[in-house]
mmCIF file of C-alpha atoms and ligand atoms in Angstrom:
data_model
loop_
_atom_site.group_PDB
_atom_site.id
_atom_site.type_symbol
_atom_site.label_atom_id
_atom_site.label_comp_id
_atom_site.label_asym_id
_atom_site.label_seq_id
_atom_site.Cartn_x
_atom_site.Cartn_y
_atom_site.Cartn_z
ATOM 1 C CA MET A 58 28.124 -8.388 -4.953
ATOM 2 C CA THR A 59 24.851 -6.473 -5.459
ATOM 3 C CA LEU A 60 21.330 -6.216 -4.099
ATOM 4 C CA TYR A 61 19.002 -4.473 -6.509
ATOM 5 C CA MET A 62 15.923 -3.189 -4.683
ATOM 6 C CA ILE A 63 13.421 -2.552 -7.450
ATOM 7 C CA GLY A 64 9.948 -1.018 -7.227
ATOM 8 C CA ILE A 65 7.739 -2.705 -9.832
ATOM 9 C CA GLY A 66 4.758 -0.352 -9.655
ATOM 10 C CA LEU A 67 1.146 -0.769 -8.696
ATOM 11 C CA ASN A 68 -0.505 -2.918 -11.255
ATOM 12 C CA ASN A 69 0.999 -5.550 -13.559
ATOM 13 C CA GLU A 70 4.099 -6.825 -15.348
ATOM 14 C CA LYS A 71 4.173 -3.718 -17.559
ATOM 15 C CA ASP A 72 4.702 -1.249 -14.718
ATOM 16 C CA ILE A 73 8.371 -2.000 -14.105
ATOM 17 C CA THR A 74 10.665 0.783 -15.385
ATOM 18 C CA VAL A 75 13.110 0.200 -18.246
ATOM 19 C CA LYS A 76 15.955 0.584 -15.744
ATOM 20 C CA GLY A 77 14.315 -1.955 -13.422
ATOM 21 C CA LEU A 78 13.758 -4.448 -16.231
ATOM 22 C CA GLU A 79 17.372 -4.211 -17.384
ATOM 23 C CA LEU A 80 18.585 -5.041 -13.883
ATOM 24 C CA VAL A 81 16.081 -7.877 -13.411
ATOM 25 C CA ARG A 82 17.293 -9.437 -16.639
ATOM 26 C CA LYS A 83 20.896 -9.154 -15.415
ATOM 27 C CA ALA A 84 20.131 -10.649 -11.993
ATOM 28 C CA ASP A 85 21.070 -14.194 -10.971
ATOM 29 C CA ILE A 86 18.271 -14.546 -8.402
ATOM 30 C CA ILE A 87 14.960 -12.674 -8.205
ATOM 31 C CA TYR A 88 12.762 -12.381 -5.122
ATOM 32 C CA LEU A 89 9.314 -10.796 -5.077
ATOM 33 C CA GLU A 90 8.008 -9.415 -1.784
ATOM 34 C CA ASN A 91 4.278 -10.054 -1.919
ATOM 35 C CA TYR A 92 2.979 -9.683 1.635
ATOM 36 C CA THR A 93 2.640 -5.902 1.900
ATOM 37 C CA SER A 94 0.777 -5.369 -1.379
ATOM 38 C CA LYS A 95 -0.732 -7.240 -4.320
ATOM 39 C CA LEU A 96 -0.298 -7.107 -8.090
ATOM 40 C CA SER A 97 -3.209 -7.676 -10.443
ATOM 41 C CA THR A 98 -1.216 -10.140 -12.513
ATOM 42 C CA SER A 99 0.257 -13.591 -12.011
ATOM 43 C CA ILE A 100 3.848 -14.570 -11.248
ATOM 44 C CA LYS A 101 3.820 -16.441 -14.591
ATOM 45 C CA ASN A 102 3.173 -13.172 -16.430
ATOM 46 C CA LEU A 103 6.028 -11.481 -14.561
ATOM 47 C CA GLU A 104 8.350 -14.356 -15.430
ATOM 48 C CA LYS A 105 7.383 -14.139 -19.108
ATOM 49 C CA VAL A 106 8.388 -10.459 -19.284
ATOM 50 C CA TYR A 107 11.450 -10.824 -17.049
ATOM 51 C CA LYS A 108 12.581 -14.018 -18.848
ATOM 52 C CA LYS A 109 13.644 -15.278 -15.412
ATOM 53 C CA SER A 110 12.010 -17.246 -12.623
ATOM 54 C CA VAL A 111 10.748 -15.395 -9.562
ATOM 55 C CA ILE A 112 10.904 -16.620 -5.954
ATOM 56 C CA LEU A 113 8.130 -15.419 -3.639
ATOM 57 C CA ALA A 114 9.462 -13.882 -0.430
ATOM 58 C CA ASN A 115 7.069 -13.983 2.513
ATOM 59 C CA ARG A 116 7.264 -11.864 5.682
ATOM 60 C CA ASP A 117 9.208 -14.527 7.595
ATOM 61 C CA LEU A 118 11.901 -14.737 4.954
ATOM 62 C CA VAL A 119 12.361 -10.967 4.696
ATOM 63 C CA GLU A 120 12.028 -10.051 8.363
ATOM 64 C CA LYS A 121 13.432 -13.082 10.167
ATOM 65 C CA ASN A 122 15.629 -14.891 7.659
ATOM 66 C CA ALA A 123 16.941 -11.994 5.585
ATOM 67 C CA ASP A 124 20.426 -13.548 5.755
ATOM 68 C CA GLU A 125 19.219 -16.158 3.287
ATOM 69 C CA ILE A 126 18.762 -13.344 0.741
ATOM 70 C CA LEU A 127 21.817 -11.352 1.798
ATOM 71 C CA ASP A 128 24.188 -14.322 1.792
ATOM 72 C CA LYS A 129 23.293 -14.909 -1.844
ATOM 73 C CA ALA A 130 23.836 -11.229 -2.633
ATOM 74 C CA LYS A 131 27.441 -11.468 -1.334
ATOM 75 C CA ASN A 132 28.636 -13.116 -4.548
ATOM 76 C CA LYS A 133 25.623 -12.899 -6.865
ATOM 77 C CA LYS A 134 23.360 -10.258 -8.333
ATOM 78 C CA VAL A 135 20.122 -10.496 -6.387
ATOM 79 C CA ALA A 136 17.031 -8.523 -7.369
ATOM 80 C CA PHE A 137 14.496 -7.886 -4.607
ATOM 81 C CA LEU A 138 11.227 -6.711 -6.124
ATOM 82 C CA ILE A 139 8.751 -4.576 -4.223
ATOM 83 C CA ILE A 140 5.202 -3.886 -5.388
ATOM 84 C CA GLY A 141 4.733 -0.112 -5.670
ATOM 85 C CA ASP A 142 7.797 1.845 -4.603
ATOM 86 C CA VAL A 143 10.752 0.522 -2.603
ATOM 87 C CA PHE A 144 10.443 2.441 0.646
ATOM 88 C CA SER A 145 6.848 3.696 0.418
ATOM 89 C CA ALA A 146 4.563 2.464 3.170
ATOM 90 C CA THR A 147 6.704 -0.639 3.524
ATOM 91 C CA THR A 148 9.525 -1.669 5.810
ATOM 92 C CA HIS A 149 12.475 -2.481 3.624
ATOM 93 C CA THR A 150 14.928 -0.051 5.213
ATOM 94 C CA ASP A 151 16.160 -2.842 7.474
ATOM 95 C CA LEU A 152 17.063 -5.056 4.513
ATOM 96 C CA MET A 153 18.990 -2.192 2.889
ATOM 97 C CA LEU A 154 20.897 -1.351 6.102
ATOM 98 C CA ARG A 155 21.799 -4.975 6.739
ATOM 99 C CA ALA A 156 23.038 -5.376 3.170
ATOM 100 C CA LYS A 157 25.251 -2.305 3.580
ATOM 101 C CA GLU A 158 26.575 -3.655 6.903
ATOM 102 C CA LYS A 159 27.645 -6.783 5.033
ATOM 103 C CA LYS A 160 29.360 -4.585 2.430
ATOM 104 C CA ILE A 161 26.911 -5.624 -0.276
ATOM 105 C CA LYS A 162 26.392 -2.957 -2.906
ATOM 106 C CA VAL A 163 22.776 -1.755 -2.968
ATOM 107 C CA GLU A 164 21.037 -0.170 -5.965
ATOM 108 C CA ILE A 165 17.556 1.328 -5.610
ATOM 109 C CA ILE A 166 15.156 1.663 -8.535
ATOM 110 C CA ASN A 167 12.061 3.710 -7.715
ATOM 111 C CA ASN A 168 8.547 3.402 -9.103
ATOM 112 C CA ALA A 169 4.999 4.669 -8.482
ATOM 113 C CA SER A 170 3.453 4.215 -5.045
ATOM 114 C CA ILE A 171 -0.015 4.289 -3.548
ATOM 115 C CA LEU A 172 1.274 7.287 -1.553
ATOM 116 C CA THR A 173 1.353 9.374 -4.732
ATOM 117 C CA ALA A 174 -1.192 7.532 -6.908
ATOM 118 C CA VAL A 175 -3.942 8.976 -4.679
ATOM 119 C CA GLY A 176 -3.199 12.304 -6.393
ATOM 120 C CA ILE A 177 -5.715 11.152 -9.026
ATOM 121 C CA THR A 178 -8.497 12.141 -6.614
ATOM 122 C CA GLY A 179 -7.498 15.799 -7.063
ATOM 123 C CA LEU A 180 -6.474 16.143 -3.426
ATOM 124 C CA GLU A 181 -3.258 18.104 -2.953
ATOM 125 C CA LEU A 182 -0.552 15.640 -1.864
ATOM 126 C CA TYR A 183 1.113 18.355 0.259
ATOM 127 C CA LYS A 184 -2.009 18.521 2.392
ATOM 128 C CA PHE A 185 -1.997 14.896 3.583
ATOM 129 C CA GLY A 186 -1.192 14.365 7.238
ATOM 130 C CA LYS A 187 0.048 11.146 8.817
ATOM 131 C CA THR A 188 -0.871 7.988 6.873
ATOM 132 C CA THR A 189 -2.499 5.228 8.879
ATOM 133 C CA SER A 190 -3.545 1.630 8.340
ATOM 134 C CA ILE A 191 -6.492 -0.371 9.609
ATOM 135 C CA PRO A 192 -5.807 -3.867 10.862
ATOM 136 C CA TYR A 193 -8.671 -6.411 10.938
ATOM 137 C CA PHE A 194 -10.445 -6.308 14.297
ATOM 138 C CA GLU A 195 -9.758 -9.288 16.491
ATOM 139 C CA GLU A 196 -11.943 -10.620 19.298
ATOM 140 C CA SER A 197 -9.385 -9.509 21.859
ATOM 141 C CA PHE A 198 -8.092 -6.318 20.232
ATOM 142 C CA LYS A 199 -9.783 -3.614 18.217
ATOM 143 C CA ALA A 200 -7.130 -1.088 17.270
ATOM 144 C CA GLU A 201 -8.241 2.539 17.557
ATOM 145 C CA THR A 202 -5.025 4.050 16.168
ATOM 146 C CA PRO A 203 -6.559 4.864 12.757
ATOM 147 C CA TYR A 204 -9.383 6.743 14.497
ATOM 148 C CA ASN A 205 -6.831 8.745 16.508
ATOM 149 C CA VAL A 206 -4.766 9.565 13.420
ATOM 150 C CA ILE A 207 -7.876 10.766 11.544
ATOM 151 C CA LYS A 208 -8.754 12.907 14.568
ATOM 152 C CA ASP A 209 -5.272 14.482 14.730
ATOM 153 C CA ASN A 210 -5.206 15.194 10.990
ATOM 154 C CA GLN A 211 -8.741 16.661 11.123
ATOM 155 C CA LYS A 212 -7.630 19.142 13.786
ATOM 156 C CA LEU A 213 -5.014 20.449 11.337
ATOM 157 C CA GLY A 214 -7.376 20.383 8.330
ATOM 158 C CA LEU A 215 -5.219 17.663 6.707
ATOM 159 C CA HIS A 216 -6.311 14.725 4.547
ATOM 160 C CA THR A 217 -5.823 11.179 5.874
ATOM 161 C CA LEU A 218 -4.792 8.251 3.701
ATOM 162 C CA VAL A 219 -5.958 5.000 5.285
ATOM 163 C CA LEU A 220 -4.294 1.810 4.020
ATOM 164 C CA LEU A 221 -6.192 -1.414 4.588
ATOM 165 C CA ASP A 222 -5.072 -4.691 6.107
ATOM 166 C CA ILE A 223 -3.642 -7.498 4.009
ATOM 167 C CA LYS A 224 -3.420 -11.092 5.160
ATOM 168 C CA ALA A 225 -1.616 -12.443 2.122
ATOM 169 C CA ASP A 226 -1.258 -15.995 3.505
ATOM 170 C CA GLU A 227 -5.063 -16.212 3.912
ATOM 171 C CA ASN A 228 -5.694 -14.378 0.609
ATOM 172 C CA ARG A 229 -7.690 -11.771 2.594
ATOM 173 C CA PHE A 230 -7.634 -8.115 1.634
ATOM 174 C CA MET A 231 -9.688 -5.622 3.627
ATOM 175 C CA THR A 232 -12.391 -3.919 1.583
ATOM 176 C CA ILE A 233 -13.515 -0.299 1.816
ATOM 177 C CA ASN A 234 -16.822 -1.537 3.271
ATOM 178 C CA GLU A 235 -15.045 -3.477 6.015
ATOM 179 C CA ALA A 236 -12.855 -0.472 6.829
ATOM 180 C CA LEU A 237 -15.859 1.887 7.046
ATOM 181 C CA THR A 238 -17.713 -0.580 9.271
ATOM 182 C CA GLN A 239 -14.753 -0.837 11.650
ATOM 183 C CA LEU A 240 -14.305 2.954 11.856
ATOM 184 C CA LEU A 241 -18.032 3.407 12.574
ATOM 185 C CA GLU A 242 -17.796 0.784 15.307
ATOM 186 C CA ILE A 243 -15.005 2.751 16.995
ATOM 187 C CA GLU A 244 -17.099 5.936 16.677
ATOM 188 C CA LYS A 245 -19.995 4.145 18.376
ATOM 189 C CA LYS A 246 -17.719 3.473 21.348
ATOM 190 C CA ARG A 247 -15.801 6.787 21.460
ATOM 191 C CA LYS A 248 -18.666 9.133 20.471
ATOM 192 C CA GLU A 249 -16.260 11.953 19.503
ATOM 193 C CA LYS A 250 -17.868 12.635 16.103
ATOM 194 C CA VAL A 251 -14.555 12.009 14.345
ATOM 195 C CA PHE A 252 -15.968 9.414 11.952
ATOM 196 C CA THR A 253 -19.758 9.274 11.591
ATOM 197 C CA GLU A 254 -22.062 8.034 8.809
ATOM 198 C CA GLN A 255 -22.066 11.639 7.530
ATOM 199 C CA THR A 256 -18.270 11.916 7.310
ATOM 200 C CA LYS A 257 -17.179 12.502 3.718
ATOM 201 C CA VAL A 258 -14.797 9.852 2.414
ATOM 202 C CA ILE A 259 -13.156 8.815 -0.836
ATOM 203 C CA GLY A 260 -12.940 5.119 -1.593
ATOM 204 C CA CYS A 261 -10.182 4.115 -4.049
ATOM 205 C CA ALA A 262 -9.927 0.615 -5.510
ATOM 206 C CA ARG A 263 -7.180 -0.708 -7.795
ATOM 207 C CA LEU A 264 -5.446 2.607 -8.496
ATOM 208 C CA GLY A 265 -3.176 2.317 -11.522
ATOM 209 C CA ALA A 266 -5.360 -0.406 -13.059
ATOM 210 C CA ASN A 267 -9.100 -0.518 -13.774
ATOM 211 C CA SER A 268 -9.721 1.717 -10.814
ATOM 212 C CA LYS A 269 -12.956 2.705 -9.107
ATOM 213 C CA ILE A 270 -13.049 5.929 -7.104
ATOM 214 C CA LYS A 271 -16.093 7.164 -5.220
ATOM 215 C CA TYR A 272 -16.644 10.293 -3.115
ATOM 216 C CA GLY A 273 -19.553 10.518 -0.690
ATOM 217 C CA SER A 274 -20.599 10.060 2.910
ATOM 218 C CA ALA A 275 -19.543 6.922 4.764
ATOM 219 C CA LYS A 276 -23.197 5.851 4.681
ATOM 220 C CA GLU A 277 -23.349 6.238 0.871
ATOM 221 C CA LEU A 278 -20.059 4.448 0.268
ATOM 222 C CA LEU A 279 -21.149 1.520 2.424
ATOM 223 C CA LYS A 280 -23.664 0.711 -0.338
ATOM 224 C CA GLU A 281 -20.985 0.587 -3.067
ATOM 225 C CA ASP A 282 -19.328 -2.561 -4.317
ATOM 226 C CA PHE A 283 -15.700 -1.651 -5.008
ATOM 227 C CA GLY A 284 -14.821 -5.034 -6.493
ATOM 228 C CA LYS A 285 -11.460 -6.763 -6.433
ATOM 229 C CA PRO A 286 -8.557 -5.667 -4.173
ATOM 230 C CA LEU A 287 -6.617 -3.528 -3.427
ATOM 231 C CA HIS A 288 -8.683 -0.858 -1.702
ATOM 232 C CA CYS A 289 -7.811 2.225 0.322
ATOM 233 C CA LEU A 290 -9.694 5.093 1.877
ATOM 234 C CA ILE A 291 -9.156 8.822 2.162
ATOM 235 C CA ILE A 292 -10.786 11.125 4.688
ATOM 236 C CA PRO A 293 -10.453 14.601 3.219
ATOM 237 C CA GLY A 294 -9.518 17.506 5.470
ATOM 238 C CA LYS A 295 -10.209 21.148 4.657
ATOM 239 C CA LEU A 296 -10.821 21.343 0.908
ATOM 240 C CA HIS A 297 -9.540 24.034 -1.436
ATOM 241 C CA PHE A 298 -12.150 24.883 -4.096
ATOM 242 C CA ILE A 299 -10.058 23.185 -6.814
ATOM 243 C CA GLU A 300 -9.947 20.004 -4.721
ATOM 244 C CA GLU A 301 -13.706 20.274 -4.183
ATOM 245 C CA GLU A 302 -14.203 20.664 -7.943
ATOM 246 C CA ALA A 303 -11.973 17.664 -8.732
ATOM 247 C CA LEU A 304 -13.901 15.487 -6.285
ATOM 248 C CA GLN A 305 -17.209 16.175 -8.058
ATOM 249 C CA GLN A 306 -16.162 13.762 -10.839
ATOM 250 C CA TYR A 307 -16.248 10.928 -8.278
ATOM 251 C CA LYS A 308 -19.627 11.675 -6.684
HETATM 252 C C1 LIG B 790 1.609 -1.281 2.697
HETATM 253 S S1 LIG B 790 0.899 -0.551 1.280
HETATM 254 C C2 LIG B 790 2.053 -0.985 0.032
HETATM 255 C C3 LIG B 790 2.817 0.137 -0.407
HETATM 256 C C4 LIG B 790 3.597 -0.113 -1.683
HETATM 257 N N1 LIG B 790 4.965 -0.435 -1.409
HETATM 258 C C5 LIG B 790 3.514 1.157 -2.512
HETATM 259 O O1 LIG B 790 4.531 1.837 -2.656
HETATM 260 O O2 LIG B 790 2.424 1.434 -3.027
HETATM 261 C C6 LIG B 790 -0.415 -1.618 0.862
HETATM 262 C C7 LIG B 790 -1.764 -1.001 1.045
HETATM 263 O O3 LIG B 790 -1.882 0.152 0.236
HETATM 264 C C8 LIG B 790 -3.145 0.192 -0.403
HETATM 265 N N2 LIG B 790 -2.901 0.046 -1.848
HETATM 266 C C9 LIG B 790 -1.752 -0.339 -2.448
HETATM 267 N N3 LIG B 790 -1.883 -0.323 -3.779
HETATM 268 C C10 LIG B 790 -3.154 0.080 -4.043
HETATM 269 C C11 LIG B 790 -3.886 0.328 -5.240
HETATM 270 N N4 LIG B 790 -3.348 0.120 -6.434
HETATM 271 N N5 LIG B 790 -5.176 0.785 -5.125
HETATM 272 C C12 LIG B 790 -5.739 0.986 -3.916
HETATM 273 N N6 LIG B 790 -5.077 0.775 -2.752
HETATM 274 C C13 LIG B 790 -3.809 0.329 -2.807
HETATM 275 C C14 LIG B 790 -3.987 -0.951 0.141
HETATM 276 O O4 LIG B 790 -4.770 -0.478 1.213
HETATM 277 C C15 LIG B 790 -2.904 -1.913 0.592
HETATM 278 O O5 LIG B 790 -3.344 -2.722 1.630
#
């Protein structure tokens, strides 16, 4: 029948669009993907507004056992909810393609994403280079990819949006402080002056809700407490004077 893939926005139960809400209320089964992002509200509050019960879909279900969702969508209306926007910084293309392969009708309902919400900083969205994400360091592996992406974007004068690791099953969400510490540790090893204590950064916490945004050097931001998740980081590239002016409000 139909798979509705619905972005529910960045913050709470009120961020779903009218179109999205109408479809959720029509749906027979509702899944919420909650391993690539986090809402600042409870499932109970979602259920109250949706007037339906919500099933949590973890990574295993979506990536390894997607047939469980798709088989239901063959003869029922299934809503698959995504925090933020449907295809922004997440990997739901596979689910859509597999649904189409099985001749299931797919409807997409878009919403706001972290990829555009960062516009609140005053940085020009057209001037962002490749987005990167920082995984938690492990004893055996300390990923340097984010450092390399920042370096490549810097060469072109582009801004870098750095998304931070989420370990939803452990209720662990990387903070801006943890991300800065990891980047400085890579700098200590590489010594390429890509990310030093003097590097200017913008820390963004809980965009779309009671957000906190701070602009300053990595050293200054390390002293800030950004509070509850989610957090992300921006390393600005070459700044236009309007961007510079906008950033002053976050100093
Ligand atoms: C994989 S992205 C999820 C993208 C989501 N589908 C969207 O469209 O926004 C998740 C990461 O983005 C960042 N993020 C998402 N929402 C955020 C928010 N409201 N404020 C700050 N950072 C956020 C965090 O670093 C988080 O770990």
